[in-house]
mmCIF file of C-alpha atoms in Angstrom:
data_model
loop_
_atom_site.group_PDB
_atom_site.id
_atom_site.type_symbol
_atom_site.label_atom_id
_atom_site.label_comp_id
_atom_site.label_asym_id
_atom_site.label_seq_id
_atom_site.Cartn_x
_atom_site.Cartn_y
_atom_site.Cartn_z
ATOM 1 C CA MET M 1 14.032 -4.847 -8.440
ATOM 2 C CA PRO M 2 14.815 -7.139 -11.420
ATOM 3 C CA TRP M 3 18.409 -7.478 -10.174
ATOM 4 C CA LEU M 4 17.838 -8.154 -6.487
ATOM 5 C CA HIS M 5 14.239 -9.243 -5.938
ATOM 6 C CA LEU M 6 11.912 -12.112 -6.817
ATOM 7 C CA HIS M 7 8.200 -12.174 -6.091
ATOM 8 C CA ILE M 8 6.276 -15.430 -6.399
ATOM 9 C CA GLY M 9 2.522 -14.994 -6.459
ATOM 10 C CA ASN M 10 -0.675 -16.431 -7.893
ATOM 11 C CA ASN M 11 -0.298 -19.919 -9.376
ATOM 12 C CA GLY M 12 3.494 -19.788 -8.988
ATOM 13 C CA THR M 13 4.027 -16.821 -11.310
ATOM 14 C CA ALA M 14 7.389 -15.136 -10.757
ATOM 15 C CA LYS M 15 7.098 -11.365 -11.114
ATOM 16 C CA ALA M 16 9.117 -8.184 -10.812
ATOM 17 C CA CYS M 17 7.251 -7.236 -7.628
ATOM 18 C CA CYS M 18 3.977 -7.789 -5.799
ATOM 19 C CA ILE M 19 2.299 -4.795 -7.486
ATOM 20 C CA ALA M 20 3.206 -4.634 -11.166
ATOM 21 C CA ASN M 21 1.951 -7.391 -13.445
ATOM 22 C CA ILE M 22 5.334 -8.111 -15.045
ATOM 23 C CA PRO M 23 5.718 -11.911 -15.220
ATOM 24 C CA PHE M 24 9.078 -13.611 -15.711
ATOM 25 C CA GLY M 25 7.916 -17.242 -15.694
ATOM 26 C CA ASN M 26 6.423 -19.875 -13.421
ATOM 27 C CA ILE M 27 8.319 -21.530 -10.554
ATOM 28 C CA ASN M 28 6.099 -24.629 -10.740
ATOM 29 C CA GLU M 29 6.952 -25.221 -14.398
ATOM 30 C CA GLN M 30 10.489 -23.873 -14.896
ATOM 31 C CA SER M 31 13.852 -24.061 -13.201
ATOM 32 C CA PHE M 32 15.044 -21.136 -11.120
ATOM 33 C CA ASP M 33 17.784 -20.396 -13.651
ATOM 34 C CA GLU M 34 15.290 -20.268 -16.543
ATOM 35 C CA ILE M 35 13.384 -17.565 -14.687
ATOM 36 C CA TRP M 36 16.248 -15.546 -13.237
ATOM 37 C CA ASN M 37 18.265 -15.513 -16.449
ATOM 38 C CA GLY M 38 15.380 -15.713 -18.887
ATOM 39 C CA LYS M 39 14.327 -13.522 -21.786
ATOM 40 C CA GLU M 40 11.522 -11.695 -19.944
ATOM 41 C CA ILE M 41 13.579 -10.542 -16.954
ATOM 42 C CA ASN M 42 16.538 -9.556 -19.136
ATOM 43 C CA GLU M 43 14.305 -7.470 -21.392
ATOM 44 C CA LEU M 44 13.059 -5.554 -18.359
ATOM 45 C CA ARG M 45 16.593 -5.091 -17.046
ATOM 46 C CA GLU M 46 17.681 -3.695 -20.407
ATOM 47 C CA LYS M 47 14.721 -1.311 -20.503
ATOM 48 C CA PHE M 48 15.513 -0.008 -17.020
ATOM 49 C CA LEU M 49 19.212 0.341 -17.852
ATOM 50 C CA GLN M 50 18.100 2.638 -20.691
ATOM 51 C CA ASN M 51 16.069 4.619 -18.139
ATOM 52 C CA GLN M 52 12.846 3.714 -19.919
ATOM 53 C CA PRO M 53 9.710 3.379 -17.770
ATOM 54 C CA ASP M 54 7.381 0.424 -18.206
ATOM 55 C CA LYS M 55 3.655 1.172 -18.401
ATOM 56 C CA ARG M 56 3.000 -1.831 -16.173
ATOM 57 C CA CYS M 57 4.726 0.120 -13.370
ATOM 58 C CA ALA M 58 1.814 2.581 -13.324
ATOM 59 C CA ASN M 59 1.226 2.096 -9.595
ATOM 60 C CA CYS M 60 4.603 3.518 -8.593
ATOM 61 C CA ILE M 61 4.484 6.157 -11.306
ATOM 62 C CA ASN M 62 1.040 7.338 -10.167
ATOM 63 C CA ARG M 63 1.947 7.297 -6.480
ATOM 64 C CA GLU M 64 5.012 9.448 -7.087
ATOM 65 C CA ALA M 65 2.970 11.814 -9.264
ATOM 66 C CA GLY M 66 0.432 12.055 -6.436
ATOM 67 C CA GLY M 67 3.069 12.946 -3.844
ATOM 68 C CA ALA M 68 3.177 9.540 -2.139
ATOM 69 C CA THR M 69 6.291 7.413 -1.609
ATOM 70 C CA SER M 70 6.317 4.483 -4.028
ATOM 71 C CA TYR M 71 7.502 0.917 -3.591
ATOM 72 C CA ARG M 72 10.197 1.735 -6.151
ATOM 73 C CA GLN M 73 11.525 4.584 -4.002
ATOM 74 C CA GLU M 74 11.370 2.488 -0.822
ATOM 75 C CA THR M 75 13.396 -0.260 -2.495
ATOM 76 C CA HIS M 76 16.000 2.199 -3.770
ATOM 77 C CA GLU M 77 16.405 3.564 -0.248
ATOM 78 C CA LYS M 78 16.637 0.168 1.426
ATOM 79 C CA PHE M 79 19.089 -1.348 -1.063
ATOM 80 C CA LYS M 80 20.917 1.826 -2.110
ATOM 81 C CA ASP M 81 24.324 0.108 -1.875
ATOM 82 C CA PHE M 82 23.353 -2.756 -4.171
ATOM 83 C CA ASP M 83 25.498 -2.873 -7.318
ATOM 84 C CA ILE M 84 23.508 -3.958 -10.380
ATOM 85 C CA THR M 85 26.630 -4.137 -12.564
ATOM 86 C CA LYS M 86 27.985 -7.292 -10.938
ATOM 87 C CA GLU M 87 27.445 -10.417 -13.006
ATOM 88 C CA ASN M 88 25.799 -13.704 -11.987
ATOM 89 C CA GLN M 89 24.111 -12.272 -8.895
ATOM 90 C CA LEU M 90 21.327 -14.166 -7.200
ATOM 91 C CA PRO M 91 18.335 -12.339 -5.700
ATOM 92 C CA ILE M 92 18.787 -11.207 -2.106
ATOM 93 C CA TYR M 93 15.177 -10.203 -1.439
ATOM 94 C CA PHE M 94 12.297 -12.696 -1.679
ATOM 95 C CA ASP M 95 8.559 -12.163 -1.495
ATOM 96 C CA ILE M 96 6.927 -15.591 -1.535
ATOM 97 C CA ARG M 97 3.128 -15.992 -1.423
ATOM 98 C CA PHE M 98 2.684 -19.721 -0.942
ATOM 99 C CA SER M 99 -1.110 -19.640 -1.179
ATOM 100 C CA ASN M 100 -4.199 -17.558 -0.486
ATOM 101 C CA VAL M 101 -4.819 -19.280 2.871
ATOM 102 C CA CYS M 102 -6.242 -16.712 5.284
ATOM 103 C CA ASN M 103 -8.522 -16.604 8.319
ATOM 104 C CA PHE M 104 -9.979 -13.112 7.664
ATOM 105 C CA ARG M 105 -12.420 -11.672 5.119
ATOM 106 C CA CYS M 106 -11.171 -8.087 4.940
ATOM 107 C CA ARG M 107 -13.542 -5.815 3.047
ATOM 108 C CA THR M 108 -10.789 -4.398 0.857
ATOM 109 C CA CYS M 109 -9.555 -7.891 -0.073
ATOM 110 C CA TRP M 110 -10.838 -10.645 -2.415
ATOM 111 C CA HIS M 111 -10.866 -14.423 -2.889
ATOM 112 C CA GLY M 112 -7.574 -14.437 -4.809
ATOM 113 C CA ALA M 113 -5.781 -13.261 -1.656
ATOM 114 C CA SER M 114 -7.993 -14.874 0.990
ATOM 115 C CA SER M 115 -9.400 -18.398 1.142
ATOM 116 C CA LYS M 116 -11.859 -17.226 3.824
ATOM 117 C CA TRP M 117 -13.429 -14.920 1.208
ATOM 118 C CA PHE M 118 -14.500 -17.898 -0.924
ATOM 119 C CA ASN M 119 -18.103 -18.338 0.254
ATOM 120 C CA ASP M 120 -18.885 -14.624 0.087
ATOM 121 C CA ALA M 121 -17.182 -14.347 -3.299
ATOM 122 C CA LYS M 122 -19.226 -17.263 -4.608
ATOM 123 C CA LYS M 123 -22.473 -15.600 -3.518
ATOM 124 C CA LEU M 124 -21.349 -12.430 -5.277
ATOM 125 C CA GLY M 125 -20.167 -14.325 -8.368
ATOM 126 C CA ARG M 126 -16.532 -13.277 -7.830
ATOM 127 C CA ASN M 127 -14.839 -16.513 -6.803
ATOM 128 C CA VAL M 128 -11.624 -17.613 -8.496
ATOM 129 C CA GLY M 129 -12.353 -21.233 -9.375
ATOM 130 C CA GLU M 130 -14.347 -23.700 -7.312
ATOM 131 C CA LYS M 131 -11.935 -24.210 -4.409
ATOM 132 C CA ALA M 132 -11.399 -21.912 -1.458
ATOM 133 C CA ILE M 133 -7.624 -22.501 -1.295
ATOM 134 C CA ILE M 134 -5.478 -21.436 -4.236
ATOM 135 C CA GLN M 135 -2.086 -23.114 -3.963
ATOM 136 C CA ASN M 136 0.597 -20.983 -5.594
ATOM 137 C CA ILE M 137 3.536 -23.315 -4.868
ATOM 138 C CA THR M 138 2.267 -26.770 -5.719
ATOM 139 C CA ASP M 139 5.213 -28.745 -4.290
ATOM 140 C CA PHE M 140 7.177 -27.194 -1.424
ATOM 141 C CA ASN M 141 10.063 -29.684 -1.620
ATOM 142 C CA ALA M 142 10.439 -29.161 -5.377
ATOM 143 C CA PHE M 143 10.450 -25.396 -4.789
ATOM 144 C CA ILE M 144 13.243 -25.752 -2.226
ATOM 145 C CA GLU M 145 15.236 -28.012 -4.533
ATOM 146 C CA LYS M 146 14.975 -25.485 -7.370
ATOM 147 C CA SER M 147 15.489 -22.293 -5.368
ATOM 148 C CA GLY M 148 17.672 -23.482 -2.484
ATOM 149 C CA PRO M 149 20.984 -21.815 -3.493
ATOM 150 C CA ALA M 150 19.235 -18.473 -3.953
ATOM 151 C CA LEU M 151 17.224 -18.779 -0.739
ATOM 152 C CA LEU M 152 20.434 -19.468 1.199
ATOM 153 C CA ASN M 153 21.839 -16.237 -0.267
ATOM 154 C CA ALA M 154 18.897 -14.088 0.822
ATOM 155 C CA GLU M 155 19.244 -10.980 2.966
ATOM 156 C CA GLU M 156 15.521 -10.466 3.405
ATOM 157 C CA PHE M 157 12.289 -12.445 3.255
ATOM 158 C CA TYR M 158 8.969 -10.653 3.044
ATOM 159 C CA PHE M 159 5.881 -12.689 3.910
ATOM 160 C CA ALA M 160 2.374 -11.569 3.106
ATOM 161 C CA GLY M 161 -0.862 -13.185 2.174
ATOM 162 C CA GLY M 162 -3.072 -14.788 2.212
ATOM 163 C CA GLU M 163 -2.033 -14.753 5.829
ATOM 164 C CA PRO M 164 1.518 -16.024 6.407
ATOM 165 C CA LEU M 165 1.006 -16.870 10.087
ATOM 166 C CA VAL M 166 -1.588 -19.531 9.208
ATOM 167 C CA THR M 167 0.282 -20.859 6.158
ATOM 168 C CA GLU M 168 2.187 -24.101 6.766
ATOM 169 C CA GLU M 169 4.802 -23.527 4.055
ATOM 170 C CA HIS M 170 5.923 -20.335 5.781
ATOM 171 C CA TYR M 171 6.820 -22.373 8.870
ATOM 172 C CA LEU M 172 8.470 -25.076 6.769
ATOM 173 C CA LEU M 173 10.690 -22.445 5.144
ATOM 174 C CA LEU M 174 11.721 -20.933 8.489
ATOM 175 C CA GLN M 175 12.557 -24.400 9.804
ATOM 176 C CA TRP M 176 14.526 -25.162 6.622
ATOM 177 C CA LEU M 177 16.597 -21.978 7.060
ATOM 178 C CA ILE M 178 17.252 -22.849 10.708
ATOM 179 C CA ASN M 179 18.226 -26.420 9.845
ATOM 180 C CA ASN M 180 20.673 -25.104 7.248
ATOM 181 C CA LYS M 181 22.103 -22.587 9.749
ATOM 182 C CA VAL M 182 21.204 -19.691 7.456
ATOM 183 C CA THR M 183 19.435 -17.298 9.784
ATOM 184 C CA ASN M 184 21.399 -14.093 9.328
ATOM 185 C CA CYS M 185 18.597 -12.529 7.296
ATOM 186 C CA ARG M 186 15.727 -10.143 7.945
ATOM 187 C CA LEU M 187 12.165 -11.403 8.220
ATOM 188 C CA ARG M 188 9.409 -8.937 7.393
ATOM 189 C CA TYR M 189 5.693 -9.596 7.614
ATOM 190 C CA ASN M 190 2.497 -8.049 6.478
ATOM 191 C CA THR M 191 0.121 -9.926 8.744
ATOM 192 C CA ASN M 192 -3.270 -9.662 10.384
ATOM 193 C CA PHE M 193 -1.400 -10.639 13.586
ATOM 194 C CA SER M 194 -4.188 -12.889 14.842
ATOM 195 C CA LYS M 195 -2.091 -16.025 15.481
ATOM 196 C CA LEU M 196 1.302 -16.681 17.074
ATOM 197 C CA ASN M 197 0.996 -20.480 17.134
ATOM 198 C CA PHE M 198 0.267 -22.839 14.283
ATOM 199 C CA ARG M 199 -0.138 -26.583 14.786
ATOM 200 C CA ASP M 200 3.064 -27.712 16.525
ATOM 201 C CA TYR M 201 5.042 -24.592 15.595
ATOM 202 C CA ASP M 202 5.858 -21.951 18.182
ATOM 203 C CA LEU M 203 6.429 -18.794 16.195
ATOM 204 C CA LEU M 204 8.256 -16.904 18.942
ATOM 205 C CA ASP M 205 10.676 -19.811 19.275
ATOM 206 C CA LEU M 206 11.341 -19.836 15.515
ATOM 207 C CA TRP M 207 11.773 -16.057 15.387
ATOM 208 C CA SER M 208 14.337 -16.180 18.194
ATOM 209 C CA ASN M 209 16.817 -17.667 15.677
ATOM 210 C CA PHE M 210 16.783 -14.569 13.480
ATOM 211 C CA PRO M 211 18.483 -11.232 14.242
ATOM 212 C CA GLU M 212 15.722 -9.018 12.890
ATOM 213 C CA VAL M 213 11.974 -9.553 12.625
ATOM 214 C CA GLU M 214 9.663 -6.751 11.564
ATOM 215 C CA ILE M 215 5.898 -7.029 11.868
ATOM 216 C CA LEU M 216 3.667 -4.731 9.864
ATOM 217 C CA ALA M 217 0.308 -5.476 11.455
ATOM 218 C CA SER M 218 -2.664 -4.898 9.168
ATOM 219 C CA ILE M 219 -4.810 -2.966 11.619
ATOM 220 C CA ASP M 220 -7.178 -0.524 9.941
ATOM 221 C CA GLY M 221 -9.062 0.832 12.905
ATOM 222 C CA VAL M 222 -9.586 0.744 16.644
ATOM 223 C CA GLY M 223 -12.082 -1.690 18.171
ATOM 224 C CA LYS M 224 -15.359 -2.150 16.309
ATOM 225 C CA LEU M 225 -14.281 -0.212 13.226
ATOM 226 C CA GLY M 226 -11.181 -2.378 12.863
ATOM 227 C CA GLU M 227 -13.310 -5.498 13.259
ATOM 228 C CA TYR M 228 -15.794 -4.172 10.690
ATOM 229 C CA ILE M 229 -13.180 -3.502 8.007
ATOM 230 C CA ARG M 230 -11.268 -6.735 8.676
ATOM 231 C CA THR M 231 -14.099 -9.197 9.150
ATOM 232 C CA ASP M 232 -13.217 -12.037 11.611
ATOM 233 C CA MET M 233 -10.667 -9.870 13.448
ATOM 234 C CA LYS M 234 -11.036 -9.627 17.229
ATOM 235 C CA TRP M 235 -9.515 -6.453 18.639
ATOM 236 C CA ASP M 236 -8.841 -8.006 22.058
ATOM 237 C CA GLU M 237 -6.851 -10.856 20.470
ATOM 238 C CA ILE M 238 -4.617 -8.342 18.700
ATOM 239 C CA LEU M 239 -3.893 -6.614 22.006
ATOM 240 C CA ILE M 240 -3.115 -9.956 23.698
ATOM 241 C CA ASN M 241 -0.704 -10.951 20.918
ATOM 242 C CA ARG M 242 0.997 -7.560 21.142
ATOM 243 C CA GLU M 243 1.719 -8.225 24.819
ATOM 244 C CA LYS M 244 3.082 -11.694 24.037
ATOM 245 C CA ILE M 245 5.842 -10.361 21.783
ATOM 246 C CA ARG M 246 6.800 -7.422 23.983
ATOM 247 C CA SER M 247 9.641 -9.307 25.691
ATOM 248 C CA SER M 248 11.150 -10.549 22.413
ATOM 249 C CA PRO M 249 13.973 -8.099 21.541
ATOM 250 C CA PRO M 250 14.460 -8.982 17.837
ATOM 251 C CA ILE M 251 10.833 -8.126 17.007
ATOM 252 C CA GLN M 252 9.943 -4.671 15.707
ATOM 253 C CA PHE M 253 6.233 -3.928 15.636
ATOM 254 C CA LYS M 254 4.399 -1.376 13.517
ATOM 255 C CA ILE M 255 0.812 -0.964 12.480
ATOM 256 C CA ALA M 256 0.252 -0.866 8.728
ATOM 257 C CA PRO M 257 -3.305 0.235 7.982
ATOM 258 C CA THR M 258 -4.562 -0.058 4.445
ATOM 259 C CA VAL M 259 -5.803 3.462 3.765
ATOM 260 C CA SER M 260 -9.216 3.332 2.112
ATOM 261 C CA VAL M 261 -12.516 5.171 2.134
ATOM 262 C CA PHE M 262 -13.436 3.117 5.206
ATOM 263 C CA ASN M 263 -10.742 4.505 7.511
ATOM 264 C CA VAL M 264 -8.960 7.531 6.042
ATOM 265 C CA ALA M 265 -10.795 9.897 8.416
ATOM 266 C CA HIS M 266 -10.052 7.587 11.358
ATOM 267 C CA LEU M 267 -6.260 7.378 10.993
ATOM 268 C CA PRO M 268 -5.354 10.053 13.599
ATOM 269 C CA THR M 269 -7.551 8.248 16.164
ATOM 270 C CA LEU M 270 -5.902 4.922 15.318
ATOM 271 C CA TYR M 271 -2.423 6.402 15.723
ATOM 272 C CA ILE M 272 -3.203 8.129 19.040
ATOM 273 C CA GLU M 273 -4.850 5.015 20.479
ATOM 274 C CA ALA M 274 -1.975 2.756 19.344
ATOM 275 C CA LEU M 275 0.423 5.078 21.175
ATOM 276 C CA ARG M 276 -1.765 5.184 24.278
ATOM 277 C CA LEU M 277 -1.868 1.388 24.416
ATOM 278 C CA LYS M 278 1.918 1.261 23.858
ATOM 279 C CA MET M 279 1.370 -0.876 20.766
ATOM 280 C CA ILE M 280 3.863 1.188 18.778
ATOM 281 C CA GLU M 281 6.737 3.609 19.116
ATOM 282 C CA PRO M 282 6.005 7.181 17.932
ATOM 283 C CA ASP M 283 7.235 6.376 14.421
ATOM 284 C CA GLY M 284 5.605 2.943 14.327
ATOM 285 C CA ILE M 285 3.016 3.415 11.610
ATOM 286 C CA TYR M 286 3.242 2.560 7.904
ATOM 287 C CA LEU M 287 0.389 3.861 5.760
ATOM 288 C CA ASN M 288 -0.425 1.593 2.840
ATOM 289 C CA LEU M 289 -2.452 3.519 0.259
ATOM 290 C CA LEU M 290 -5.042 1.355 -1.453
ATOM 291 C CA GLU M 291 -5.149 1.666 -5.245
ATOM 292 C CA ARG M 292 -7.634 -1.042 -6.215
ATOM 293 C CA PRO M 293 -10.507 -1.684 -6.259
ATOM 294 C CA THR M 294 -11.072 1.911 -7.316
ATOM 295 C CA TYR M 295 -14.385 2.173 -5.447
ATOM 296 C CA PHE M 296 -12.413 1.904 -2.176
ATOM 297 C CA ASN M 297 -9.691 4.350 -3.273
ATOM 298 C CA ILE M 298 -9.710 7.587 -1.241
ATOM 299 C CA LYS M 299 -9.470 9.669 -4.433
ATOM 300 C CA ILE M 300 -13.194 9.022 -5.042
ATOM 301 C CA LEU M 301 -14.329 10.811 -1.876
ATOM 302 C CA PRO M 302 -16.558 13.879 -2.389
ATOM 303 C CA THR M 303 -14.762 17.217 -2.194
ATOM 304 C CA GLU M 304 -16.409 18.232 1.084
ATOM 305 C CA LYS M 305 -15.302 15.008 2.765
ATOM 306 C CA LYS M 306 -11.733 15.541 1.558
ATOM 307 C CA GLU M 307 -11.764 19.013 3.093
ATOM 308 C CA GLU M 308 -13.061 17.621 6.406
ATOM 309 C CA ILE M 309 -10.184 15.133 6.434
ATOM 310 C CA ARG M 310 -7.636 17.850 5.652
ATOM 311 C CA LEU M 311 -8.873 19.987 8.571
ATOM 312 C CA SER M 312 -8.943 16.946 10.870
ATOM 313 C CA TYR M 313 -5.338 16.067 10.003
ATOM 314 C CA GLN M 314 -4.262 19.664 10.559
ATOM 315 C CA LYS M 315 -5.743 19.629 14.078
ATOM 316 C CA PHE M 316 -4.050 16.285 14.687
ATOM 317 C CA PHE M 317 -0.661 17.772 13.767
ATOM 318 C CA GLU M 318 -1.203 20.857 15.928
ATOM 319 C CA LYS M 319 -2.521 19.164 19.087
ATOM 320 C CA ASN M 320 -0.116 16.224 19.284
ATOM 321 C CA GLU M 321 3.629 15.728 19.357
ATOM 322 C CA VAL M 322 3.864 13.835 16.110
ATOM 323 C CA PRO M 323 7.266 12.874 14.622
ATOM 324 C CA LYS M 324 8.095 14.533 11.355
ATOM 325 C CA SER M 325 8.209 11.168 9.564
ATOM 326 C CA VAL M 326 4.618 10.438 10.613
ATOM 327 C CA ILE M 327 3.443 13.927 9.653
ATOM 328 C CA ASN M 328 5.013 13.396 6.240
ATOM 329 C CA SER M 329 3.186 10.083 5.859
ATOM 330 C CA PHE M 330 -0.134 11.723 6.671
ATOM 331 C CA LYS M 331 0.652 14.559 4.271
ATOM 332 C CA GLU M 332 1.274 11.967 1.560
ATOM 333 C CA VAL M 333 -2.284 10.758 2.176
ATOM 334 C CA LEU M 334 -3.555 14.308 1.695
ATOM 335 C CA SER M 335 -1.534 14.719 -1.498
ATOM 336 C CA PHE M 336 -2.777 11.390 -2.821
ATOM 337 C CA ILE M 337 -6.423 12.071 -1.969
ATOM 338 C CA ASN M 338 -6.323 15.331 -3.906
ATOM 339 C CA THR M 339 -4.693 13.937 -7.029
ATOM 340 C CA ASP M 340 -6.639 14.946 -10.132
ATOM 341 C CA PHE M 341 -9.498 12.537 -10.734
ATOM 342 C CA ASP M 342 -12.254 12.822 -13.342
ATOM 343 C CA LYS M 343 -15.350 14.243 -11.590
ATOM 344 C CA ASN M 344 -17.789 12.019 -13.487
ATOM 345 C CA LEU M 345 -15.740 8.947 -12.580
ATOM 346 C CA GLN M 346 -15.522 10.180 -9.005
ATOM 347 C CA GLU M 347 -19.318 10.296 -8.711
ATOM 348 C CA LYS M 348 -19.629 6.907 -10.395
ATOM 349 C CA TYR M 349 -17.161 5.210 -8.052
ATOM 350 C CA TRP M 350 -18.556 6.951 -4.955
ATOM 351 C CA GLN M 351 -21.948 5.467 -5.763
ATOM 352 C CA GLN M 352 -20.326 2.104 -6.433
ATOM 353 C CA PHE M 353 -18.622 2.267 -3.016
ATOM 354 C CA GLN M 354 -21.984 2.756 -1.330
ATOM 355 C CA ASP M 355 -23.498 -0.106 -3.327
ATOM 356 C CA GLU M 356 -20.580 -2.449 -2.518
ATOM 357 C CA LYS M 357 -20.657 -1.523 1.156
ATOM 358 C CA LEU M 358 -24.388 -2.262 1.347
ATOM 359 C CA LYS M 359 -23.956 -5.626 -0.425
ATOM 360 C CA LEU M 360 -21.374 -6.795 2.116
ATOM 361 C CA ASP M 361 -23.303 -5.348 5.060
ATOM 362 C CA LEU M 362 -26.354 -7.385 4.068
ATOM 363 C CA LEU M 363 -24.326 -10.489 3.212
ATOM 364 C CA ARG M 364 -22.464 -10.421 6.527
ATOM 365 C CA ASN M 365 -25.266 -8.955 8.634
ATOM 366 C CA ASP M 366 -22.943 -6.151 9.652
ATOM 367 C CA SER M 367 -22.852 -2.380 9.445
ATOM 368 C CA SER M 368 -20.276 0.319 10.032
ATOM 369 C CA THR M 369 -19.811 1.923 13.414
ATOM 370 C CA SER M 370 -17.944 4.870 11.865
#
C-alpha cells in the first residue's frame, strides 16, 4: 500500500489506507512530493521491506487471525503484478474522501463520516465540531494543482463517504479526468446508491466515459430492516436506481452490506432476495465486517445467538445453489464471529449495544422490525 496507494481522509490527512491510522502528512498543508517522498511514508516502507508488522495495522492482522480476508490480502491479490522495487513511482490507486457530506444517518456510522448525523450526534454529545459538514479538501483547485500528475497516472479511484454521489468534488474530479482525456482507469464506489443525479451532473453520462465502473451498494437489509439500519434510505428508490443502470454495460453492481449485530442473522435472506429481484449476479455480494464501534461488532453476540446463526447459515448453504466464493464469504463471517473474545467484555458490550439501540430508537422514533 505505501508504494501504490494514497488515502486522503479527515481534514486532508494522507494515510496508508482508509483503516489504519498511519498518517503521512496533510494535503491541504504540504505539497504532494513532501507527502509521497516524506519521512513518515519512507519509514513505513522500510519497516515493511524488513517484513516487520506495524501495530497500527491491527485491523488486518486481527481479521486474518479470525479467518476473514483482510484489506491487505485483497490489495495484494488485486495488484499482485505491481513491482515495489522501481524507483520514482507515483501512486496508481487513490481513495479520496473529499468531505463527510452524506444524506443518510446509518446506525453504524457517525458524524465524522456523515454530515446528516450532525443533529443526532449533537443531542448525544458526539458531534465533531459545531458544523455539520467537515471539509477534508479545503480547496479543490489547489488539490488538483498539487496532485494532478499523480491523478493522471492513476489506474483506480475508490470513492466512499460521506456519500460520494452527493459530493460535488467527486463530480468535479470525474469531469477533470474527462477533460484531460484520462479515462482509462477503474472507478469503484462504496455508496448508499440513493442518487444518480446531482445538480446539473448526469452520473450515467459521466460514467459512460470510463471502461469499468464498480458499485458496491451499502445495503444492509431488505425493505424495512434495511431502512431501519440505514436511516433515510428508501428501499423502493434503491430498486428504481438499480433498474436505471441495468442497460449501462460498463457498470458492475454488487451489494456490500456492513455486517453488524443488526443484520448478521439476516444476510442469507438479503442475498436470496437480491438474487430474486435480479439486483446481483450469484457472486455479487461483498461482506464488509464491522470492527468499530465494538458494541456493534458481531463478536459480542451471546453464544446461543451465534449458534443460531451458524445453523441458519448451514441451512442456507444446503438449500440453495450458492457459489463457492459466496459460501466462503459467509464462512468468514462465522470464523470472525467465533474469534476469542473476553466473556466479561462480551457481556459489557452486549448490554451497551442494547443501550445504544434504545437511545437511537427513542431519538429517531423508530424501532427494529427484525
